[in-house]
Amino acid sequence: MPYPVFKDNREFIKALEANNDLVTIQQEVDWDLEMGAIVRRVCEKKSASPYFKKIKDYPGFEAFGAPLATYKRLAIAMGMKPDAFVPEISNEYVKRTTGDPIKSILLDKKKAPCKENIWTGKDADLFKLPGPMVHDGDGGRYLATWHFVVSKDLETQAVNWGMYRQMVFDEKTMVGPVLPFSDMGKMFYGKYVPKNKPMPFATVIGCDPLAGVAACAPSPIPEDEFTGMLMGAPVELVKCETCDLEVPAHAEIIIEGEVIPNLLIEEAPFGEYTGYRTSPREPRTVYRIKAITFRNNPILTVSNMGVPTDEGQLLRSFSLGLEMRKLLESQGIPITGVFMLPESTHHMVVVGVKPIYSNIASQIANLVFGSKLSPWFHMVIVVDEETNIYNKDDVIHALATKCHPIRGIRKYEQSVGTPLYPFADPEDRKWSRGAQVLFDCTFPLHWSKSDLPIKVSFNNVYPKEIQEKVLQNWKNYGFKD
Amino acid sequence: MARKEYDTFVLTDLALIPEDKEMELIVRDLTPADRRYKYRSTFAMAMVSKSESKYPDLLWVRLGRGQLQEKPWSIKIIKEVNKFS
Ligand SMILES: Cc1cc2nc3c(=O)[nH]c(=O)nc-3n(C[C@H](O)[C@H](O)[C@H](O)COP(=O)(O)O)c2cc1C
């Protein structure tokens, strides 16, 4: 049964408008920094998504900024009520993505809106698309900031959709980091490069919102089928023009080409999800393009990475946390929930647990730090069921009071990291080396009951009848809140 | 005619950049005739000088994290280098 979700970005934009979560900008906006600055301010103020109708130098093109930078927009994208709480959205996501994968279906090219315009040869020129200069000081214009790259495994033919940023170098060339431990990194650097074979790719820009969620989720399920699970219906795909890949038929813009083996070109710097420009300008993966296909009046999606909260931080926190939840539950660990704080730029995850045996926090940390998810975060906070994992004040209180500064902190050295960690030494960034830490905020089990500190809160230290009486009389006492 | 302007990212100590010697570097075009091509990058054989007036075109310098240096240098582009043939 399909959920009430959107087959493309245009339907999603209309839904945001209906929910007062869209600002349609009729005035001309410059792709050179102005558009980026607007989207940045939107992220920092948690404002409505901007829908740019008129882009300087690019008549006929439109852009849509910060498409999923709030939980409200995520709830709308999932077809839920806009004010759904994070735990509700989380449970729905886990429910939808735990069943059987839903295979995609192939549409005839004539029925695919993304084939309304086709540019090949000299016409396939990246500067004919309104790639924004997102932040002042970036290494180039980033066409692909909220998008995904489709590729196929040389040996298994498994298809990967992943969000890997792409900077325009010249008319035919894009460059970007493909981290060695990512699915596309393993595919390209592990299989195509040793055989010196170019790898066909298709960049999908302006996909439906849930395909974007799937492309940046670290799930082992093929992303097109994962999108189908989130939608409750098969994704409609269409064949590419120049290679044997398939792309979502309702996407706005498709860029087709080949990833070139044994050639690297400098990419970056770029304002990144950590809120800094950290990873170095260095030789990175090269994409040469062959064709561009797009809908009439195509709408480019623009995300602006920086200080919280942008959709990268929000959705990666969301899906990393929930894939961790699935992992821990699959191992029978008695967790009560997992929440990754978007404000931590998905560096810090809070795991709630019933501490029924000793060193359970270490077991949790060992599992999540040992998983495929681990390069992207380095702080695990384990709290007992007394702490509300979704409440930052509660988590800070637990961290500052229950975590022993020596016994409660366990360090993990020589981990896989990313070049994006601002705290890492430049040499460690270069080699994607990291380090991680556990903050165990559970009290040891061997403490006697009478030595156990008791949390002094309204809910915890008053009899039920007193609590009820106070709550019933609150307004009568004269309080307005 | 107004001078053309480019910029480049310098990843080493600025003092290590050789002046008045042919070298290959990546430059971005900041003043193309068609504005849609602004920031187009190219590999170029060129000579640079830290003096703003020595060569025909201006070269703005950025450090590895995008920090723009206050004073531009000058550049003479000898030819574009094609890495893709
Ligand atoms: C906006 C955005 C940009 C990203 N850019 C990159 C990138 O350039 N390179 C990279 O390796 N990962 C990047 N990521 C992370 C990957 O999208 C993420 O790891 C995703 O799960 C890819 O999955 P896979 O490699 O597990 O298939 C980005 C994520 C987001 C949200």
Coordinates of C-alpha atoms and ligand atoms in Angstrom, one line a residue:
Chain A
M1 CA 0.0 0.0 0.0
P2 CA 1.7 3.3 -1.0
Y3 CA 2.1 5.9 1.7
P4 CA 0.8 9.4 1.0
V5 CA 4.2 10.5 -0.4
F6 CA 5.4 12.4 -3.4
K7 CA 6.6 11.0 -6.7
D8 CA 8.7 14.0 -7.5
N9 CA 10.1 17.2 -6.1
R10 CA 7.3 19.3 -7.7
E11 CA 4.6 17.6 -5.7
F12 CA 6.8 18.0 -2.6
I13 CA 7.3 21.7 -3.2
K14 CA 3.5 22.1 -3.4
A15 CA 3.0 20.2 -0.1
L16 CA 5.5 22.5 1.6
E17 CA 3.6 25.5 0.2
A18 CA 0.3 24.1 1.6
N19 CA 2.0 23.7 5.0
N20 CA 3.4 27.3 5.0
D21 CA 6.9 25.9 4.7
L22 CA 7.9 27.5 1.4
V23 CA 9.0 31.0 0.3
T24 CA 8.6 31.5 -3.4
I25 CA 11.2 34.1 -4.5
Q26 CA 10.1 35.8 -7.7
Q27 CA 12.9 38.4 -7.6
E28 CA 16.0 37.5 -9.6
V29 CA 18.7 35.9 -7.4
D30 CA 22.4 35.5 -8.4
W31 CA 23.8 31.9 -8.5
D32 CA 27.1 33.5 -7.5
L33 CA 26.9 33.5 -3.7
E34 CA 23.6 35.2 -3.2
M35 CA 21.6 32.0 -3.6
G36 CA 24.0 30.2 -1.3
A37 CA 23.8 33.0 1.3
I38 CA 20.0 32.8 1.3
V39 CA 20.0 29.0 1.8
R40 CA 22.6 29.3 4.6
R41 CA 20.6 31.8 6.5
V42 CA 17.5 29.6 6.0
C43 CA 19.4 26.7 7.7
E44 CA 20.7 28.8 10.5
K45 CA 17.2 30.3 11.2
K46 CA 15.3 27.1 10.5
S47 CA 13.2 29.2 8.0
A48 CA 10.9 27.9 5.2
S49 CA 12.5 26.4 2.1
P50 CA 13.3 29.0 -0.6
Y51 CA 12.0 28.3 -4.1
F52 CA 13.9 30.4 -6.6
K53 CA 11.9 31.2 -9.7
K54 CA 14.4 33.4 -11.5
I55 CA 18.2 32.8 -11.5
K56 CA 20.6 35.4 -12.9
D57 CA 22.1 34.3 -16.3
Y58 CA 19.9 31.2 -16.5
P59 CA 16.4 31.9 -17.7
G60 CA 14.1 28.9 -17.6
F61 CA 15.9 27.3 -14.7
E62 CA 14.7 27.3 -11.1
A63 CA 16.1 26.2 -7.8
F64 CA 14.9 24.8 -4.5
G65 CA 16.9 25.3 -1.3
A66 CA 17.2 23.5 2.0
P67 CA 14.7 20.8 0.9
L68 CA 14.8 18.7 4.0
A69 CA 16.6 20.8 6.7
T70 CA 14.0 20.3 9.4
Y71 CA 12.1 17.4 11.0
K72 CA 8.9 19.1 9.8
R73 CA 10.0 18.8 6.2
L74 CA 11.1 15.2 6.8
A75 CA 7.7 14.4 8.3
I76 CA 5.9 16.0 5.3
A77 CA 8.2 14.0 2.9
M78 CA 7.3 10.8 4.7
G79 CA 3.6 11.7 4.3
M80 CA 3.2 12.1 8.1
K81 CA 1.6 15.0 10.0
P82 CA 4.0 18.0 9.9
D83 CA 4.3 18.3 13.7
A84 CA 5.1 14.6 14.2
F85 CA 7.7 14.1 17.0
V86 CA 11.1 12.7 16.2
P87 CA 10.4 9.4 17.9
E88 CA 7.3 9.0 15.8
I89 CA 9.1 9.7 12.5
S90 CA 11.9 7.4 13.7
N91 CA 9.5 4.5 14.4
E92 CA 7.8 5.0 11.1
Y93 CA 11.1 4.9 9.3
V94 CA 12.2 1.8 11.0
K95 CA 8.9 0.1 10.4
R96 CA 8.9 0.9 6.7
T97 CA 12.5 -0.1 6.1
T98 CA 12.4 -3.4 8.0
G99 CA 10.1 -5.4 5.7
D100 CA 10.8 -6.7 2.3
P101 CA 12.6 -4.5 -0.2
I102 CA 10.4 -3.2 -3.0
K103 CA 11.9 -3.7 -6.5
S104 CA 11.8 -0.7 -8.9
I105 CA 10.0 -0.7 -12.2
L106 CA 11.3 0.5 -15.6
L107 CA 9.3 3.1 -17.5
D108 CA 9.4 3.7 -21.2
K109 CA 11.6 6.7 -22.1
K110 CA 8.6 8.5 -23.6
K111 CA 6.8 8.5 -20.3
A112 CA 9.9 9.8 -18.3
P113 CA 9.8 13.5 -17.6
C114 CA 13.6 13.6 -17.1
K115 CA 13.9 13.0 -20.9
E116 CA 12.0 16.1 -21.9
N117 CA 15.3 17.7 -23.0
I118 CA 18.4 15.9 -24.0
W119 CA 21.8 17.5 -24.5
T120 CA 24.7 15.5 -25.9
G121 CA 28.0 16.3 -27.6
K122 CA 29.0 20.0 -27.4
D123 CA 25.6 20.8 -26.0
A124 CA 26.3 18.8 -22.9
D125 CA 28.0 21.6 -21.1
L126 CA 28.0 21.9 -17.3
F127 CA 28.1 25.7 -17.4
K128 CA 24.6 25.7 -19.1
L129 CA 23.3 24.6 -15.7
P130 CA 23.0 27.1 -12.9
G131 CA 25.5 25.5 -10.5
P132 CA 25.8 27.8 -7.5
M133 CA 28.9 29.2 -6.0
V134 CA 27.7 28.1 -2.6
H135 CA 30.1 29.7 -0.2
D136 CA 32.7 32.4 -0.8
G137 CA 36.1 30.7 -0.9
D138 CA 34.9 27.3 -2.2
G139 CA 37.0 25.6 -4.8
G140 CA 34.4 25.9 -7.5
R141 CA 30.7 25.8 -8.3
Y142 CA 28.9 22.8 -6.8
L143 CA 26.2 21.5 -9.1
A144 CA 25.6 18.5 -6.9
T145 CA 24.9 19.4 -3.3
W146 CA 21.6 17.5 -2.8
H147 CA 21.6 14.7 -5.4
F148 CA 23.0 11.2 -5.8
V149 CA 25.4 9.3 -8.1
V150 CA 24.3 6.0 -9.6
S151 CA 26.9 3.4 -10.4
K152 CA 27.1 -0.3 -10.9
D153 CA 29.5 -2.9 -9.5
L154 CA 31.8 -4.2 -12.2
E155 CA 31.6 -7.8 -10.9
T156 CA 28.2 -8.2 -9.1
Q157 CA 26.3 -5.6 -11.2
A158 CA 24.9 -4.3 -7.8
V159 CA 23.6 -0.8 -8.2
N160 CA 24.6 2.0 -5.7
W161 CA 23.0 5.3 -5.2
G162 CA 25.1 7.6 -3.0
M163 CA 25.4 11.2 -2.3
Y164 CA 29.0 12.3 -3.2
R165 CA 29.5 16.0 -3.8
Q166 CA 30.6 17.2 -7.3
M167 CA 32.3 20.4 -8.2
V168 CA 32.3 21.8 -11.7
F169 CA 35.8 22.0 -13.1
D170 CA 35.2 22.8 -16.8
E171 CA 32.4 22.2 -19.4
K172 CA 32.8 18.5 -19.3
T173 CA 34.4 17.7 -16.0
M174 CA 33.3 17.4 -12.4
V175 CA 35.5 16.4 -9.4
G176 CA 34.7 15.3 -5.9
P177 CA 35.8 13.2 -3.0
V178 CA 34.7 9.6 -3.0
L179 CA 35.9 8.3 0.3
P180 CA 37.6 4.9 0.1
F181 CA 35.2 3.1 2.5
S182 CA 32.1 4.4 0.8
D183 CA 30.1 1.9 -1.4
M184 CA 31.2 3.8 -4.6
G185 CA 34.7 4.1 -3.3
K186 CA 35.0 0.3 -2.9
M187 CA 33.4 -0.2 -6.3
F188 CA 35.5 2.3 -8.2
Y189 CA 38.9 2.1 -6.4
G190 CA 38.5 -1.6 -5.7
K191 CA 37.3 -2.9 -9.0
Y192 CA 37.4 -0.4 -11.9
V193 CA 40.7 1.3 -11.2
P194 CA 42.9 -1.8 -11.0
K195 CA 41.5 -2.8 -14.5
N196 CA 42.0 0.8 -15.7
K197 CA 38.3 0.8 -16.7
P198 CA 36.2 4.0 -16.7
M199 CA 33.0 3.5 -14.6
P200 CA 29.7 4.8 -16.0
F201 CA 27.9 7.1 -13.7
A202 CA 24.7 9.1 -13.6
T203 CA 24.2 12.1 -11.3
V204 CA 20.6 12.6 -10.3
I205 CA 19.6 16.1 -9.2
G206 CA 16.2 17.1 -8.0
C207 CA 14.9 13.6 -7.2
D208 CA 11.8 13.0 -5.1
P209 CA 12.5 13.7 -1.4
L210 CA 12.6 10.1 -0.2
A211 CA 15.2 9.0 -2.8
G212 CA 17.4 11.8 -1.4
V213 CA 16.8 10.4 2.1
A214 CA 17.7 6.9 0.9
A215 CA 20.8 8.0 -1.0
C216 CA 22.4 9.4 2.1
A217 CA 21.3 6.6 4.4
P218 CA 23.9 4.0 5.3
S219 CA 21.6 1.0 4.8
P220 CA 22.8 -2.3 3.2
I221 CA 19.6 -2.5 1.1
P222 CA 20.0 -1.2 -2.5
E223 CA 18.9 2.4 -2.3
D224 CA 16.3 2.3 -5.1
E225 CA 14.5 -0.6 -3.2
F226 CA 15.0 1.3 0.1
T227 CA 13.3 4.3 -1.5
G228 CA 10.5 2.0 -2.6
M229 CA 10.1 0.8 1.0
L230 CA 9.9 4.4 2.3
M231 CA 7.3 5.2 -0.4
G232 CA 5.4 1.9 -0.1
A233 CA 5.5 1.6 -3.9
P234 CA 8.1 0.8 -6.5
V235 CA 10.3 3.6 -7.8
E236 CA 9.9 4.4 -11.5
L237 CA 13.2 4.3 -13.3
V238 CA 14.3 4.9 -16.9
K239 CA 17.3 3.9 -18.9
C240 CA 20.2 6.4 -19.4
E241 CA 21.1 7.7 -22.8
T242 CA 24.7 6.8 -22.9
C243 CA 25.2 3.8 -20.6
D244 CA 23.5 0.8 -19.0
L245 CA 22.4 2.6 -15.8
E246 CA 18.8 3.5 -14.7
V247 CA 17.7 6.7 -13.1
P248 CA 14.5 7.9 -11.4
A249 CA 12.2 9.0 -14.3
H250 CA 10.7 12.0 -12.4
A251 CA 14.0 13.6 -11.4
E252 CA 14.8 17.1 -12.6
I253 CA 18.3 16.8 -14.1
I254 CA 20.4 13.8 -15.0
I255 CA 24.1 14.1 -15.8
E256 CA 25.6 11.0 -17.5
G257 CA 29.2 10.1 -18.0
E258 CA 32.2 8.2 -16.8
V259 CA 34.4 8.2 -13.7
I260 CA 38.0 8.3 -15.0
P261 CA 40.5 5.8 -13.6
N262 CA 44.0 6.8 -12.7
L263 CA 43.4 10.5 -13.1
L264 CA 42.9 12.8 -10.1
I265 CA 42.2 16.5 -10.2
E266 CA 42.2 19.0 -7.3
E267 CA 38.9 19.5 -5.6
A268 CA 37.7 21.6 -2.7
P269 CA 37.9 23.5 -0.4
F270 CA 34.1 23.4 0.4
G271 CA 32.0 24.4 3.3
E272 CA 31.2 21.0 4.9
Y273 CA 28.7 19.4 7.1
T274 CA 30.9 19.8 10.2
G275 CA 30.3 23.6 9.9
Y276 CA 33.9 24.2 8.7
R277 CA 35.9 24.1 5.6
T278 CA 38.2 21.3 6.7
S279 CA 39.1 18.7 4.2
P280 CA 42.1 19.8 2.1
R281 CA 42.1 20.9 -1.5
E282 CA 43.7 17.8 -3.0
P283 CA 43.5 15.5 -6.1
R284 CA 40.2 13.8 -6.1
T285 CA 37.9 11.6 -8.3
V286 CA 37.2 12.9 -11.8
Y287 CA 33.9 12.6 -13.6
R288 CA 33.8 13.3 -17.4
I289 CA 30.3 13.9 -18.8
K290 CA 28.6 12.8 -22.0
A291 CA 25.0 13.8 -21.7
I292 CA 22.6 16.0 -19.7
T293 CA 18.9 15.3 -19.7
F294 CA 16.3 17.4 -17.9
R295 CA 12.7 18.3 -17.4
N296 CA 11.2 21.4 -18.8
N297 CA 12.0 24.3 -16.5
P298 CA 14.2 22.1 -14.3
I299 CA 14.5 22.8 -10.6
L300 CA 18.0 22.4 -9.2
T301 CA 18.1 21.3 -5.5
V302 CA 20.6 23.3 -3.4
S303 CA 21.8 22.3 0.0
N304 CA 24.2 24.5 1.9
M305 CA 26.5 22.7 4.3
G306 CA 27.7 24.8 7.3
V307 CA 26.9 25.2 10.9
P308 CA 23.7 23.4 12.0
T309 CA 21.2 22.6 10.8
D310 CA 21.2 21.6 7.1
E311 CA 19.7 18.5 5.6
G312 CA 23.0 16.6 5.5
Q313 CA 23.3 16.9 9.2
L314 CA 19.7 16.2 9.9
L315 CA 19.2 13.2 7.7
R316 CA 22.5 11.6 8.2
S317 CA 22.0 11.9 11.9
F318 CA 18.6 10.5 11.6
S319 CA 19.5 7.5 9.4
L320 CA 22.9 6.8 11.0
G321 CA 21.2 6.7 14.4
L322 CA 18.4 4.4 13.2
E323 CA 20.7 2.0 11.4
M324 CA 22.6 1.8 14.7
R325 CA 19.3 1.1 16.4
K326 CA 18.6 -1.8 14.0
L327 CA 22.1 -3.1 14.5
L328 CA 21.9 -3.1 18.3
E329 CA 18.4 -4.5 18.3
S330 CA 19.5 -7.3 15.9
Q331 CA 22.0 -8.3 18.5
G332 CA 19.5 -8.3 21.3
I333 CA 21.1 -5.5 23.3
P334 CA 18.4 -4.1 25.6
I335 CA 18.4 -0.6 24.3
T336 CA 15.6 1.8 24.8
G337 CA 16.4 4.1 21.9
V338 CA 19.1 5.7 19.8
F339 CA 19.2 9.4 18.9
M340 CA 22.0 11.2 17.0
L341 CA 22.0 14.9 17.6
P342 CA 21.9 16.9 14.3
E343 CA 23.6 19.8 16.1
S344 CA 26.6 17.5 16.7
T345 CA 26.9 17.3 12.9
H346 CA 26.3 13.6 13.3
H347 CA 29.4 13.2 15.4
M348 CA 27.6 12.3 18.7
V349 CA 25.1 9.6 19.3
V350 CA 23.1 9.0 22.4
V351 CA 22.1 5.4 23.2
G352 CA 19.5 4.7 25.9
V353 CA 19.8 1.3 27.6
K354 CA 18.6 -0.8 30.5
P355 CA 21.9 -1.4 32.2
I356 CA 21.1 -5.0 33.3
Y357 CA 24.7 -6.3 33.2
S358 CA 28.1 -4.7 33.7
N359 CA 30.0 -2.9 30.9
I360 CA 26.9 -2.9 28.6
A361 CA 28.1 0.6 27.4
S362 CA 31.3 -0.9 26.2
Q363 CA 29.5 -3.6 24.3
I364 CA 27.4 -1.0 22.6
A365 CA 30.4 1.1 21.7
N366 CA 32.3 -1.9 20.4
L367 CA 29.4 -2.8 18.2
V368 CA 28.8 0.6 16.7
F369 CA 32.4 1.5 16.4
G370 CA 33.1 -1.8 14.7
S371 CA 30.3 -1.3 12.1
K372 CA 30.3 0.1 8.6
L373 CA 28.6 3.2 10.1
S374 CA 31.6 4.2 12.3
P375 CA 33.8 6.5 10.2
W376 CA 31.1 9.2 10.4
F377 CA 30.8 9.7 14.2
H378 CA 33.2 9.5 17.1
M379 CA 31.3 10.1 20.3
V380 CA 28.9 7.6 21.9
I381 CA 27.1 8.6 25.0
V382 CA 25.3 5.7 26.8
V383 CA 22.6 6.7 29.2
D384 CA 20.1 4.7 31.3
E385 CA 16.4 4.9 31.0
E386 CA 16.2 7.8 33.4
T387 CA 17.5 10.1 30.7
N388 CA 15.4 11.3 27.8
I389 CA 17.7 10.8 24.8
Y390 CA 15.8 13.3 22.7
N391 CA 16.2 16.1 25.3
K392 CA 19.6 17.8 25.0
D393 CA 19.4 19.3 28.5
D394 CA 18.7 15.9 30.0
V395 CA 21.6 14.4 28.0
I396 CA 24.1 17.1 29.1
H397 CA 22.9 16.7 32.7
A398 CA 23.6 12.9 32.5
L399 CA 27.0 13.5 30.8
A400 CA 28.1 16.0 33.4
T401 CA 27.0 14.1 36.4
K402 CA 27.1 10.4 35.7
C403 CA 30.1 9.9 33.5
H404 CA 33.2 9.3 35.6
P405 CA 36.1 11.4 34.1
I406 CA 38.4 8.3 34.1
R407 CA 36.4 5.1 34.5
G408 CA 33.5 6.4 32.4
I409 CA 35.5 7.5 29.3
R410 CA 37.0 4.8 27.0
K411 CA 39.1 5.8 24.1
Y412 CA 39.4 4.0 20.8
E413 CA 42.5 4.6 18.8
Q414 CA 43.4 3.9 15.2
S415 CA 39.8 4.0 13.9
V416 CA 38.6 4.7 10.4
G417 CA 37.9 8.4 10.0
T418 CA 37.2 11.0 7.3
P419 CA 39.2 13.9 6.0
L420 CA 36.4 16.2 7.3
Y421 CA 37.1 16.0 11.0
P422 CA 38.1 19.5 12.1
F423 CA 39.9 18.2 15.2
A424 CA 42.0 15.7 13.3
D425 CA 45.7 16.3 12.5
P426 CA 46.2 17.2 8.8
E427 CA 48.1 14.0 8.2
D428 CA 45.2 11.9 9.7
R429 CA 42.7 13.8 7.5
K430 CA 44.7 12.9 4.5
W431 CA 44.6 9.2 5.3
S432 CA 41.0 9.1 6.7
R433 CA 42.3 8.1 10.1
G434 CA 40.2 8.7 13.2
A435 CA 39.7 8.1 16.9
Q436 CA 36.6 7.6 19.0
V437 CA 35.4 7.9 22.5
L438 CA 32.7 6.4 24.7
F439 CA 31.0 8.3 27.5
D440 CA 29.4 5.8 29.8
C441 CA 26.7 7.6 31.8
T442 CA 25.4 4.5 33.6
F443 CA 26.1 3.9 37.3
P444 CA 28.1 0.8 38.0
L445 CA 25.9 -2.2 39.0
H446 CA 28.0 -3.2 41.9
W447 CA 27.2 0.0 43.9
S448 CA 24.9 -0.8 46.8
K449 CA 21.4 0.5 46.6
S450 CA 21.9 2.9 49.4
D451 CA 24.9 4.5 47.7
L452 CA 23.0 5.0 44.5
P453 CA 22.4 8.8 43.8
I454 CA 18.7 9.5 43.3
K455 CA 17.7 11.9 40.5
V456 CA 16.0 14.9 42.1
S457 CA 13.3 15.9 39.6
F458 CA 9.6 16.7 39.8
N459 CA 8.8 13.4 38.3
N460 CA 11.1 11.4 40.4
V461 CA 11.0 12.6 44.1
Y462 CA 7.3 13.4 44.7
P463 CA 4.5 10.9 45.2
K464 CA 2.0 10.6 42.3
E465 CA -0.8 12.3 44.2
I466 CA 1.3 15.4 44.9
Q467 CA 2.4 15.6 41.3
E468 CA -1.2 15.4 40.1
K469 CA -2.4 17.9 42.6
V470 CA 0.3 20.4 41.6
L471 CA -0.4 19.9 37.9
Q472 CA -4.1 20.3 38.4
N473 CA -3.7 23.5 40.4
W474 CA -0.8 25.0 38.3
K475 CA -2.9 27.8 36.7
N476 CA -4.8 28.4 39.9
Y477 CA -1.4 29.1 41.7
G478 CA -1.0 31.9 39.1
F479 CA 1.4 30.4 36.6
K480 CA 0.8 31.2 33.0
D481 CA 2.9 28.4 31.3
Chain B
M1 CA 40.7 47.1 -22.1
A2 CA 40.2 46.0 -18.6
R3 CA 42.7 43.3 -17.4
K4 CA 41.5 39.8 -17.2
E5 CA 41.3 38.3 -13.8
Y6 CA 42.0 34.8 -12.6
D7 CA 42.5 33.1 -9.2
T8 CA 44.4 30.1 -8.0
F9 CA 44.7 28.1 -4.8
V10 CA 48.2 27.9 -3.3
L11 CA 48.6 24.8 -1.1
T12 CA 52.3 25.4 -0.1
D13 CA 54.0 28.3 1.6
L14 CA 53.5 31.3 -0.7
A15 CA 57.2 32.0 -0.5
L16 CA 57.9 28.7 -2.3
I17 CA 56.0 29.8 -5.5
P18 CA 58.6 30.5 -8.2
E19 CA 58.3 33.8 -9.9
D20 CA 59.0 34.5 -13.6
K21 CA 59.4 30.8 -14.4
E22 CA 57.2 28.7 -16.6
M23 CA 55.0 26.4 -14.5
E24 CA 51.8 24.5 -14.6
L25 CA 49.0 25.6 -12.3
I26 CA 45.2 25.5 -12.1
V27 CA 43.6 28.9 -12.6
R28 CA 39.9 29.9 -12.5
D29 CA 38.5 32.5 -14.9
L30 CA 36.8 35.3 -12.9
T31 CA 36.0 37.5 -15.9
P32 CA 34.8 35.4 -18.8
A33 CA 32.9 37.1 -21.7
D34 CA 29.9 34.9 -20.9
R35 CA 29.2 35.2 -17.2
R36 CA 27.8 31.7 -17.1
Y37 CA 31.4 30.4 -17.4
K38 CA 32.7 32.2 -14.3
Y39 CA 35.0 30.0 -12.2
R40 CA 35.8 27.7 -15.1
S41 CA 39.0 26.0 -14.1
T42 CA 41.8 25.1 -16.5
F43 CA 45.4 23.7 -16.2
A44 CA 47.7 26.4 -17.6
M45 CA 51.3 26.9 -18.4
A46 CA 52.0 30.3 -17.1
M47 CA 54.5 32.7 -15.5
V48 CA 53.5 34.6 -12.3
S49 CA 54.9 37.5 -10.4
K50 CA 54.1 38.7 -7.0
S51 CA 54.1 42.2 -8.5
E52 CA 50.6 43.2 -9.5
S53 CA 51.8 45.0 -12.6
K54 CA 54.4 42.8 -14.2
Y55 CA 52.2 40.5 -16.3
P56 CA 49.1 41.3 -18.4
D57 CA 46.5 39.6 -16.2
L58 CA 45.6 39.8 -12.5
L59 CA 46.0 36.7 -10.4
W60 CA 44.2 36.5 -7.1
V61 CA 45.6 34.1 -4.6
R62 CA 43.7 31.9 -2.2
L63 CA 45.1 29.6 0.5
G64 CA 44.1 25.9 0.9
R65 CA 40.9 26.7 2.8
G66 CA 39.8 29.4 0.5
Q67 CA 41.4 32.4 2.4
L68 CA 41.7 35.2 -0.2
Q69 CA 45.1 37.1 0.1
E70 CA 44.7 40.9 0.1
K71 CA 46.9 41.8 -2.8
P72 CA 46.7 40.2 -6.3
W73 CA 49.7 39.0 -8.2
S74 CA 50.0 39.1 -12.0
I75 CA 50.1 36.3 -14.5
K76 CA 50.9 35.6 -18.1
I77 CA 49.1 32.5 -19.5
I78 CA 51.2 30.9 -22.1
K79 CA 48.8 28.1 -23.0
E80 CA 46.0 25.9 -21.7
V81 CA 47.1 22.3 -20.9
N82 CA 44.6 19.6 -21.9
K83 CA 44.7 16.6 -19.5
F84 CA 41.9 14.7 -21.2
S85 CA 43.1 13.8 -24.6
Ligands
LIG1 C1 25.1 16.4 1.2 C2 26.0 15.3 1.4 C3 27.2 15.2 0.7 C4 28.0 14.1 0.8 N1 29.2 14.1 0.1 C5 30.0 13.0 0.2 C6 31.2 13.0 -0.6 O1 31.5 13.9 -1.3 N2 31.9 11.8 -0.5 C7 31.6 10.8 0.3 O2 32.3 9.8 0.2 N3 30.5 10.8 1.0 C8 29.7 11.9 1.0 N4 28.5 11.9 1.8 C9 28.2 10.8 2.6 C10 27.5 9.7 1.8 O3 26.4 10.2 1.1 C11 27.0 8.6 2.7 O4 28.1 7.9 3.2 C12 26.1 7.7 2.0 O5 25.6 6.8 3.0 C13 26.7 7.0 0.9 O6 26.5 5.7 1.1 P1 27.4 4.4 0.8 O7 28.7 4.9 0.4 O8 27.2 3.7 2.1 O9 26.6 3.9 -0.3 C14 27.7 13.0 1.7 C15 26.5 13.1 2.3 C16 25.6 14.2 2.2 C17 24.3 14.2 3.0

